């Protein structure tokens, strides 16, 4: 290993390999957003129970107190948005849903993932990304050195489209104000849009995801990185490497805010 850059690049590659299911490879050393070991039994023991923020995000006490006050205010704001959504019947999607899937996560998350819309598992459980695609999203989040509870996850539409079809423009239009309010409430440091629907909706661009990724866009002053949807990755494993590149860009952006 010639220098720190080589080491960082090797660590980064190993964490990327986790997206392919690699387990039990970790490099001891200073924990950062890019290097924090995840997942294996050995590392879980070293990290202690899965509560509290990841080591990379532990803060001095006075910052933590301010953040807690902010969390309380933003949680209240999100609750108000959920109340305004109510028992929504603004578009025909309400007819086929079991329940509304509003979104979940830390109200002061530094990173927000935006997906397309609930699938069958999400519709049943009322939570975003809890099916197979959600399992992969969880792996992606962990590979980035985060815990799912530390990010915020939501969708463009809050009700399941029949047969998991793409949401129609008028459905997106009715639901979009609530997505905008959610993102404005959390105002993360970075937004990661998953797949064409979320990326095109937020960017107002009708271009394929392959053209929208690999760029830093800006949504209402917040940097946005578009990448492939986890459900697409389940069908096209070859795109996981590209996705990992996008997630590394997200991590670099987040790290740049710490500098
Ligand atoms: N796909 C999405 O876009 N969102 C979910 O919540 C689940 C699957």
PDB file of C-alpha atoms and ligand atoms in Angstrom:
ATOM      1  CA  UNK A   1       0.000   0.000   0.000  1.00  0.00           C
ATOM      2  CA  UNK A   2       1.782   3.139  -1.171  1.00  0.00           C
ATOM      3  CA  UNK A   3      -0.195   5.868   0.535  1.00  0.00           C
ATOM      4  CA  UNK A   4      -3.392   6.895   2.265  1.00  0.00           C
ATOM      5  CA  UNK A   5      -5.125   7.427  -1.070  1.00  0.00           C
ATOM      6  CA  UNK A   6      -4.468   3.788  -2.072  1.00  0.00           C
ATOM      7  CA  UNK A   7      -5.830   2.627   1.260  1.00  0.00           C
ATOM      8  CA  UNK A   8      -8.932   4.749   0.885  1.00  0.00           C
ATOM      9  CA  UNK A   9      -9.506   3.484  -2.612  1.00  0.00           C
ATOM     10  CA  UNK A  10      -9.174  -0.166  -1.462  1.00  0.00           C
ATOM     11  CA  UNK A  11     -11.570   0.440   1.427  1.00  0.00           C
ATOM     12  CA  UNK A  12     -14.015   2.068  -0.906  1.00  0.00           C
ATOM     13  CA  UNK A  13     -13.856  -0.881  -3.310  1.00  0.00           C
ATOM     14  CA  UNK A  14     -14.447  -3.350  -0.480  1.00  0.00           C
ATOM     15  CA  UNK A  15     -17.493  -1.471   0.731  1.00  0.00           C
ATOM     16  CA  UNK A  16     -18.771  -1.364  -2.832  1.00  0.00           C
ATOM     17  CA  UNK A  17     -18.432  -5.129  -2.968  1.00  0.00           C
ATOM     18  CA  UNK A  18     -20.886  -5.325  -0.096  1.00  0.00           C
ATOM     19  CA  UNK A  19     -23.543  -4.361  -2.586  1.00  0.00           C
ATOM     20  CA  UNK A  20     -22.787  -7.710  -4.201  1.00  0.00           C
ATOM     21  CA  UNK A  21     -23.290  -9.504  -0.909  1.00  0.00           C
ATOM     22  CA  UNK A  22     -19.646  -9.694   0.228  1.00  0.00           C
ATOM     23  CA  UNK A  23     -19.453 -10.181   3.989  1.00  0.00           C
ATOM     24  CA  UNK A  24     -16.872 -10.185   6.757  1.00  0.00           C
ATOM     25  CA  UNK A  25     -14.193  -8.086   5.126  1.00  0.00           C
ATOM     26  CA  UNK A  26     -13.356  -4.968   7.008  1.00  0.00           C
ATOM     27  CA  UNK A  27     -10.351  -2.834   7.584  1.00  0.00           C
ATOM     28  CA  UNK A  28      -9.648  -1.612  11.099  1.00  0.00           C
ATOM     29  CA  UNK A  29      -8.788   2.052  11.383  1.00  0.00           C
ATOM     30  CA  UNK A  30     -10.294   5.428  11.945  1.00  0.00           C
ATOM     31  CA  UNK A  31     -14.026   5.298  11.337  1.00  0.00           C
ATOM     32  CA  UNK A  32     -15.243   7.859   8.831  1.00  0.00           C
ATOM     33  CA  UNK A  33     -18.278   8.022   6.589  1.00  0.00           C
ATOM     34  CA  UNK A  34     -16.269   6.070   4.008  1.00  0.00           C
ATOM     35  CA  UNK A  35     -14.419   3.626   6.213  1.00  0.00           C
ATOM     36  CA  UNK A  36     -16.801   2.618   8.967  1.00  0.00           C
ATOM     37  CA  UNK A  37     -16.955  -1.188   9.017  1.00  0.00           C
ATOM     38  CA  UNK A  38     -20.427  -2.659   8.832  1.00  0.00           C
ATOM     39  CA  UNK A  39     -22.385  -5.851   9.145  1.00  0.00           C
ATOM     40  CA  UNK A  40     -20.135  -8.750  10.245  1.00  0.00           C
ATOM     41  CA  UNK A  41     -20.729 -10.294  13.687  1.00  0.00           C
ATOM     42  CA  UNK A  42     -17.216  -9.273  14.715  1.00  0.00           C
ATOM     43  CA  UNK A  43     -17.704  -5.642  13.719  1.00  0.00           C
ATOM     44  CA  UNK A  44     -21.171  -5.517  15.277  1.00  0.00           C
ATOM     45  CA  UNK A  45     -19.593  -6.523  18.563  1.00  0.00           C
ATOM     46  CA  UNK A  46     -16.951  -3.843  18.171  1.00  0.00           C
ATOM     47  CA  UNK A  47     -19.568  -1.227  17.398  1.00  0.00           C
ATOM     48  CA  UNK A  48     -21.843  -2.167  20.269  1.00  0.00           C
ATOM     49  CA  UNK A  49     -25.633  -2.167  20.034  1.00  0.00           C
ATOM     50  CA  UNK A  50     -27.295  -0.530  17.063  1.00  0.00           C
ATOM     51  CA  UNK A  51     -28.461   2.576  18.856  1.00  0.00           C
ATOM     52  CA  UNK A  52     -27.332   6.168  18.674  1.00  0.00           C
ATOM     53  CA  UNK A  53     -25.568   7.806  15.748  1.00  0.00           C
ATOM     54  CA  UNK A  54     -22.776   6.142  13.792  1.00  0.00           C
ATOM     55  CA  UNK A  55     -19.312   7.071  15.113  1.00  0.00           C
ATOM     56  CA  UNK A  56     -18.810   9.282  12.055  1.00  0.00           C
ATOM     57  CA  UNK A  57     -21.684  11.461  13.177  1.00  0.00           C
ATOM     58  CA  UNK A  58     -21.141  11.772  16.906  1.00  0.00           C
ATOM     59  CA  UNK A  59     -21.236  15.413  17.879  1.00  0.00           C
ATOM     60  CA  UNK A  60     -20.078  17.630  20.724  1.00  0.00           C
ATOM     61  CA  UNK A  61     -22.756  17.991  23.427  1.00  0.00           C
ATOM     62  CA  UNK A  62     -23.765  21.594  22.592  1.00  0.00           C
ATOM     63  CA  UNK A  63     -24.248  20.720  18.894  1.00  0.00           C
ATOM     64  CA  UNK A  64     -26.180  17.625  19.893  1.00  0.00           C
ATOM     65  CA  UNK A  65     -28.571  19.738  22.008  1.00  0.00           C
ATOM     66  CA  UNK A  66     -29.198  22.176  19.132  1.00  0.00           C
ATOM     67  CA  UNK A  67     -29.732  19.275  16.782  1.00  0.00           C
ATOM     68  CA  UNK A  68     -32.230  17.689  19.168  1.00  0.00           C
ATOM     69  CA  UNK A  69     -34.233  20.938  19.256  1.00  0.00           C
ATOM     70  CA  UNK A  70     -34.148  21.027  15.463  1.00  0.00           C
ATOM     71  CA  UNK A  71     -35.240  17.390  15.306  1.00  0.00           C
ATOM     72  CA  UNK A  72     -38.235  18.146  17.497  1.00  0.00           C
ATOM     73  CA  UNK A  73     -39.279  21.114  15.316  1.00  0.00           C
ATOM     74  CA  UNK A  74     -38.853  19.231  12.046  1.00  0.00           C
ATOM     75  CA  UNK A  75     -40.631  16.136  13.350  1.00  0.00           C
ATOM     76  CA  UNK A  76     -43.573  18.386  14.226  1.00  0.00           C
ATOM     77  CA  UNK A  77     -43.493  19.900  10.740  1.00  0.00           C
ATOM     78  CA  UNK A  78     -43.497  16.446   9.118  1.00  0.00           C
ATOM     79  CA  UNK A  79     -46.405  15.432  11.320  1.00  0.00           C
ATOM     80  CA  UNK A  80     -48.346  18.495  10.154  1.00  0.00           C
ATOM     81  CA  UNK A  81     -47.669  17.609   6.511  1.00  0.00           C
ATOM     82  CA  UNK A  82     -48.908  14.067   7.169  1.00  0.00           C
ATOM     83  CA  UNK A  83     -52.042  15.499   8.782  1.00  0.00           C
ATOM     84  CA  UNK A  84     -52.645  17.771   5.776  1.00  0.00           C
ATOM     85  CA  UNK A  85     -52.358  14.742   3.498  1.00  0.00           C
ATOM     86  CA  UNK A  86     -55.077  13.142   5.621  1.00  0.00           C
ATOM     87  CA  UNK A  87     -57.055  10.290   4.134  1.00  0.00           C
ATOM     88  CA  UNK A  88     -56.007  11.525   0.686  1.00  0.00           C
ATOM     89  CA  UNK A  89     -58.362  11.045  -2.254  1.00  0.00           C
ATOM     90  CA  UNK A  90     -56.787  13.642  -4.527  1.00  0.00           C
ATOM     91  CA  UNK A  91     -56.042  11.089  -7.266  1.00  0.00           C
ATOM     92  CA  UNK A  92     -57.386   7.658  -8.295  1.00  0.00           C
ATOM     93  CA  UNK A  93     -54.507   5.813  -6.603  1.00  0.00           C
ATOM     94  CA  UNK A  94     -56.408   5.982  -3.293  1.00  0.00           C
ATOM     95  CA  UNK A  95     -58.875   3.378  -4.610  1.00  0.00           C
ATOM     96  CA  UNK A  96     -56.318   0.561  -4.752  1.00  0.00           C
ATOM     97  CA  UNK A  97     -54.280   1.320  -1.674  1.00  0.00           C
ATOM     98  CA  UNK A  98     -54.347  -0.420   1.683  1.00  0.00           C
ATOM     99  CA  UNK A  99     -52.691   2.548   3.356  1.00  0.00           C
ATOM    100  CA  UNK A 100     -50.729   5.699   2.628  1.00  0.00           C
ATOM    101  CA  UNK A 101     -46.950   5.319   2.761  1.00  0.00           C
ATOM    102  CA  UNK A 102     -45.812   8.771   3.833  1.00  0.00           C
ATOM    103  CA  UNK A 103     -42.096   8.252   4.483  1.00  0.00           C
ATOM    104  CA  UNK A 104     -39.882   7.678   7.484  1.00  0.00           C
ATOM    105  CA  UNK A 105     -36.513   8.398   9.004  1.00  0.00           C
ATOM    106  CA  UNK A 106     -34.636  11.069  10.864  1.00  0.00           C
ATOM    107  CA  UNK A 107     -36.257  14.485  10.508  1.00  0.00           C
ATOM    108  CA  UNK A 108     -32.780  16.054  10.603  1.00  0.00           C
ATOM    109  CA  UNK A 109     -31.252  13.547   8.199  1.00  0.00           C
ATOM    110  CA  UNK A 110     -28.311  14.794   6.192  1.00  0.00           C
ATOM    111  CA  UNK A 111     -29.325  12.505   3.351  1.00  0.00           C
ATOM    112  CA  UNK A 112     -32.764  11.823   1.862  1.00  0.00           C
ATOM    113  CA  UNK A 113     -33.551   9.012  -0.579  1.00  0.00           C
ATOM    114  CA  UNK A 114     -36.547   9.524  -2.849  1.00  0.00           C
ATOM    115  CA  UNK A 115     -38.114   6.517  -4.586  1.00  0.00           C
ATOM    116  CA  UNK A 116     -41.024   6.132  -6.971  1.00  0.00           C
ATOM    117  CA  UNK A 117     -43.996   4.790  -5.033  1.00  0.00           C
ATOM    118  CA  UNK A 118     -44.973   2.011  -2.642  1.00  0.00           C
ATOM    119  CA  UNK A 119     -45.043  -1.600  -3.811  1.00  0.00           C
ATOM    120  CA  UNK A 120     -47.081  -4.440  -2.337  1.00  0.00           C
ATOM    121  CA  UNK A 121     -45.009  -4.834   0.855  1.00  0.00           C
ATOM    122  CA  UNK A 122     -44.930  -1.105   1.496  1.00  0.00           C
ATOM    123  CA  UNK A 123     -48.691  -0.850   0.909  1.00  0.00           C
ATOM    124  CA  UNK A 124     -49.253  -3.656   3.416  1.00  0.00           C
ATOM    125  CA  UNK A 125     -46.886  -2.306   6.083  1.00  0.00           C
ATOM    126  CA  UNK A 126     -47.271   1.444   5.555  1.00  0.00           C
ATOM    127  CA  UNK A 127     -43.499   1.975   5.358  1.00  0.00           C
ATOM    128  CA  UNK A 128     -41.266   2.851   2.372  1.00  0.00           C
ATOM    129  CA  UNK A 129     -38.753   0.395   0.934  1.00  0.00           C
ATOM    130  CA  UNK A 130     -39.451  -2.628   3.096  1.00  0.00           C
ATOM    131  CA  UNK A 131     -39.654  -5.232   0.299  1.00  0.00           C
ATOM    132  CA  UNK A 132     -36.870  -6.751  -1.764  1.00  0.00           C
ATOM    133  CA  UNK A 133     -35.820  -3.414  -3.251  1.00  0.00           C
ATOM    134  CA  UNK A 134     -35.810  -2.068   0.293  1.00  0.00           C
ATOM    135  CA  UNK A 135     -33.444  -4.811   1.407  1.00  0.00           C
ATOM    136  CA  UNK A 136     -31.040  -3.715  -1.297  1.00  0.00           C
ATOM    137  CA  UNK A 137     -31.479  -0.051  -0.356  1.00  0.00           C
ATOM    138  CA  UNK A 138     -30.653  -1.016   3.238  1.00  0.00           C
ATOM    139  CA  UNK A 139     -27.447  -2.665   2.007  1.00  0.00           C
ATOM    140  CA  UNK A 140     -26.583   0.428  -0.002  1.00  0.00           C
ATOM    141  CA  UNK A 141     -27.112   2.646   3.046  1.00  0.00           C
ATOM    142  CA  UNK A 142     -24.979   0.378   5.213  1.00  0.00           C
ATOM    143  CA  UNK A 143     -22.258   0.202   2.561  1.00  0.00           C
ATOM    144  CA  UNK A 144     -22.132   4.014   2.777  1.00  0.00           C
ATOM    145  CA  UNK A 145     -21.499   3.746   6.507  1.00  0.00           C
ATOM    146  CA  UNK A 146     -24.969   4.858   7.581  1.00  0.00           C
ATOM    147  CA  UNK A 147     -27.857   3.287   9.410  1.00  0.00           C
ATOM    148  CA  UNK A 148     -31.295   3.336   7.875  1.00  0.00           C
ATOM    149  CA  UNK A 149     -32.702   5.288  10.839  1.00  0.00           C
ATOM    150  CA  UNK A 150     -30.163   8.058  10.187  1.00  0.00           C
ATOM    151  CA  UNK A 151     -31.460   8.905   6.710  1.00  0.00           C
ATOM    152  CA  UNK A 152     -34.950   9.898   5.553  1.00  0.00           C
ATOM    153  CA  UNK A 153     -36.760   7.815   2.925  1.00  0.00           C
ATOM    154  CA  UNK A 154     -39.854   8.774   0.966  1.00  0.00           C
ATOM    155  CA  UNK A 155     -41.485   8.373  -2.431  1.00  0.00           C
ATOM    156  CA  UNK A 156     -42.877  10.565  -5.194  1.00  0.00           C
ATOM    157  CA  UNK A 157     -46.382   9.101  -4.763  1.00  0.00           C
ATOM    158  CA  UNK A 158     -47.680   7.916  -1.413  1.00  0.00           C
ATOM    159  CA  UNK A 159     -50.133   5.265  -2.626  1.00  0.00           C
ATOM    160  CA  UNK A 160     -49.340   2.057  -4.462  1.00  0.00           C
ATOM    161  CA  UNK A 161     -49.903   2.238  -8.234  1.00  0.00           C
ATOM    162  CA  UNK A 162     -51.822  -0.857  -9.425  1.00  0.00           C
ATOM    163  CA  UNK A 163     -49.502  -3.698 -10.425  1.00  0.00           C
ATOM    164  CA  UNK A 164     -46.533  -1.503  -9.510  1.00  0.00           C
ATOM    165  CA  UNK A 165     -46.843   0.467 -12.728  1.00  0.00           C
ATOM    166  CA  UNK A 166     -45.135   3.852 -13.048  1.00  0.00           C
ATOM    167  CA  UNK A 167     -47.192   6.653 -11.494  1.00  0.00           C
ATOM    168  CA  UNK A 168     -49.058   8.692 -14.107  1.00  0.00           C
ATOM    169  CA  UNK A 169     -48.283  12.409 -14.594  1.00  0.00           C
ATOM    170  CA  UNK A 170     -51.551  13.519 -12.971  1.00  0.00           C
ATOM    171  CA  UNK A 171     -50.941  11.259  -9.953  1.00  0.00           C
ATOM    172  CA  UNK A 172     -47.452  12.710  -9.566  1.00  0.00           C
ATOM    173  CA  UNK A 173     -48.832  16.212  -9.915  1.00  0.00           C
ATOM    174  CA  UNK A 174     -51.337  15.695  -7.079  1.00  0.00           C
ATOM    175  CA  UNK A 175     -48.785  14.146  -4.744  1.00  0.00           C
ATOM    176  CA  UNK A 176     -45.783  16.351  -5.590  1.00  0.00           C
ATOM    177  CA  UNK A 177     -46.692  19.240  -3.237  1.00  0.00           C
ATOM    178  CA  UNK A 178     -46.399  16.836  -0.296  1.00  0.00           C
ATOM    179  CA  UNK A 179     -43.006  15.551  -1.466  1.00  0.00           C
ATOM    180  CA  UNK A 180     -41.818  19.143  -1.867  1.00  0.00           C
ATOM    181  CA  UNK A 181     -42.999  19.997   1.650  1.00  0.00           C
ATOM    182  CA  UNK A 182     -41.301  16.876   3.078  1.00  0.00           C
ATOM    183  CA  UNK A 183     -38.001  17.739   1.417  1.00  0.00           C
ATOM    184  CA  UNK A 184     -38.279  21.388   2.465  1.00  0.00           C
ATOM    185  CA  UNK A 185     -39.021  20.302   6.041  1.00  0.00           C
ATOM    186  CA  UNK A 186     -36.017  17.997   6.293  1.00  0.00           C
ATOM    187  CA  UNK A 187     -33.759  20.120   4.046  1.00  0.00           C
ATOM    188  CA  UNK A 188     -30.971  17.513   3.998  1.00  0.00           C
ATOM    189  CA  UNK A 189     -27.450  18.252   2.830  1.00  0.00           C
ATOM    190  CA  UNK A 190     -27.921  15.903  -0.116  1.00  0.00           C
ATOM    191  CA  UNK A 191     -30.858  14.270  -1.926  1.00  0.00           C
ATOM    192  CA  UNK A 192     -30.363  10.959  -3.725  1.00  0.00           C
ATOM    193  CA  UNK A 193     -33.136  10.230  -6.214  1.00  0.00           C
ATOM    194  CA  UNK A 194     -33.653   6.560  -6.994  1.00  0.00           C
ATOM    195  CA  UNK A 195     -34.617   5.813 -10.569  1.00  0.00           C
ATOM    196  CA  UNK A 196     -36.134   7.731 -13.439  1.00  0.00           C
ATOM    197  CA  UNK A 197     -39.471   8.656 -11.853  1.00  0.00           C
ATOM    198  CA  UNK A 198     -38.004  10.389  -8.784  1.00  0.00           C
ATOM    199  CA  UNK A 199     -35.134  11.951 -10.709  1.00  0.00           C
ATOM    200  CA  UNK A 200     -37.304  13.276 -13.535  1.00  0.00           C
ATOM    201  CA  UNK A 201     -39.961  14.555 -11.135  1.00  0.00           C
ATOM    202  CA  UNK A 202     -37.528  16.465  -8.965  1.00  0.00           C
ATOM    203  CA  UNK A 203     -35.441  17.773 -11.832  1.00  0.00           C
ATOM    204  CA  UNK A 204     -38.310  18.472 -14.190  1.00  0.00           C
ATOM    205  CA  UNK A 205     -36.282  16.692 -16.857  1.00  0.00           C
ATOM    206  CA  UNK A 206     -37.603  14.100 -19.233  1.00  0.00           C
ATOM    207  CA  UNK A 207     -34.227  12.435 -19.766  1.00  0.00           C
ATOM    208  CA  UNK A 208     -33.282   8.800 -19.008  1.00  0.00           C
ATOM    209  CA  UNK A 209     -31.628   8.049 -15.687  1.00  0.00           C
ATOM    210  CA  UNK A 210     -28.436   7.052 -17.538  1.00  0.00           C
ATOM    211  CA  UNK A 211     -28.154  10.716 -18.595  1.00  0.00           C
ATOM    212  CA  UNK A 212     -29.202  12.202 -15.266  1.00  0.00           C
ATOM    213  CA  UNK A 213     -26.691  10.286 -13.137  1.00  0.00           C
ATOM    214  CA  UNK A 214     -23.006  11.229 -12.745  1.00  0.00           C
ATOM    215  CA  UNK A 215     -23.861  14.906 -12.282  1.00  0.00           C
ATOM    216  CA  UNK A 216     -24.490  17.052  -9.259  1.00  0.00           C
ATOM    217  CA  UNK A 217     -27.874  18.674  -9.802  1.00  0.00           C
ATOM    218  CA  UNK A 218     -29.442  21.206  -7.484  1.00  0.00           C
ATOM    219  CA  UNK A 219     -33.016  20.981  -6.196  1.00  0.00           C
ATOM    220  CA  UNK A 220     -34.138  24.211  -4.487  1.00  0.00           C
ATOM    221  CA  UNK A 221     -30.590  24.832  -3.305  1.00  0.00           C
ATOM    222  CA  UNK A 222     -29.958  21.237  -2.208  1.00  0.00           C
ATOM    223  CA  UNK A 223     -27.431  19.114  -4.166  1.00  0.00           C
ATOM    224  CA  UNK A 224     -29.138  16.141  -5.786  1.00  0.00           C
ATOM    225  CA  UNK A 225     -27.524  13.008  -7.184  1.00  0.00           C
ATOM    226  CA  UNK A 226     -29.587  10.654  -9.314  1.00  0.00           C
ATOM    227  CA  UNK A 227     -28.908   6.938  -9.456  1.00  0.00           C
ATOM    228  CA  UNK A 228     -30.567   3.686 -10.475  1.00  0.00           C
ATOM    229  CA  UNK A 229     -33.581   2.393  -8.551  1.00  0.00           C
ATOM    230  CA  UNK A 230     -32.803  -0.653  -6.331  1.00  0.00           C
ATOM    231  CA  UNK A 231     -35.641  -2.600  -8.028  1.00  0.00           C
ATOM    232  CA  UNK A 232     -33.881  -2.056 -11.360  1.00  0.00           C
ATOM    233  CA  UNK A 233     -30.610  -3.234  -9.789  1.00  0.00           C
ATOM    234  CA  UNK A 234     -32.298  -6.469  -8.688  1.00  0.00           C
ATOM    235  CA  UNK A 235     -32.962  -7.165 -12.378  1.00  0.00           C
ATOM    236  CA  UNK A 236     -29.730  -5.658 -13.735  1.00  0.00           C
ATOM    237  CA  UNK A 237     -26.937  -6.538 -11.322  1.00  0.00           C
ATOM    238  CA  UNK A 238     -24.339  -5.176 -13.751  1.00  0.00           C
ATOM    239  CA  UNK A 239     -25.476  -1.634 -12.903  1.00  0.00           C
ATOM    240  CA  UNK A 240     -24.528  -2.016  -9.241  1.00  0.00           C
ATOM    241  CA  UNK A 241     -20.988  -0.838  -9.974  1.00  0.00           C
ATOM    242  CA  UNK A 242     -22.322   2.386 -11.542  1.00  0.00           C
ATOM    243  CA  UNK A 243     -24.646   2.835  -8.588  1.00  0.00           C
ATOM    244  CA  UNK A 244     -21.769   2.462  -6.189  1.00  0.00           C
ATOM    245  CA  UNK A 245     -19.965   5.247  -8.064  1.00  0.00           C
ATOM    246  CA  UNK A 246     -23.024   7.475  -7.587  1.00  0.00           C
ATOM    247  CA  UNK A 247     -23.218   6.624  -3.894  1.00  0.00           C
ATOM    248  CA  UNK A 248     -19.535   7.479  -3.544  1.00  0.00           C
ATOM    249  CA  UNK A 249     -20.307  10.895  -5.038  1.00  0.00           C
ATOM    250  CA  UNK A 250     -23.035  11.301  -2.416  1.00  0.00           C
ATOM    251  CA  UNK A 251     -20.549  10.363   0.312  1.00  0.00           C
ATOM    252  CA  UNK A 252     -17.941  12.784  -1.057  1.00  0.00           C
ATOM    253  CA  UNK A 253     -20.502  15.578  -1.074  1.00  0.00           C
ATOM    254  CA  UNK A 254     -21.534  14.827   2.498  1.00  0.00           C
ATOM    255  CA  UNK A 255     -17.897  14.713   3.588  1.00  0.00           C
ATOM    256  CA  UNK A 256     -17.264  18.053   1.894  1.00  0.00           C
ATOM    257  CA  UNK A 257     -19.895  19.624   4.177  1.00  0.00           C
ATOM    258  CA  UNK A 258     -17.896  18.406   7.197  1.00  0.00           C
ATOM    259  CA  UNK A 259     -14.659  20.033   5.994  1.00  0.00           C
TER     260      UNK A 259
HETATM  261  N1  LIG B   1     -40.048   1.115  -4.678  1.00  0.00           N
HETATM  262  C1  LIG B   1     -40.178   2.444  -4.438  1.00  0.00           C
HETATM  263  O1  LIG B   1     -39.949   3.270  -5.327  1.00  0.00           O
HETATM  264  N2  LIG B   1     -40.543   2.815  -3.222  1.00  0.00           N
HETATM  265  C2  LIG B   1     -40.770   1.976  -2.243  1.00  0.00           C
HETATM  266  O2  LIG B   1     -41.106   2.409  -1.158  1.00  0.00           O
HETATM  267  C3  LIG B   1     -40.626   0.597  -2.525  1.00  0.00           C
HETATM  268  C4  LIG B   1     -40.261   0.192  -3.737  1.00  0.00           C
END
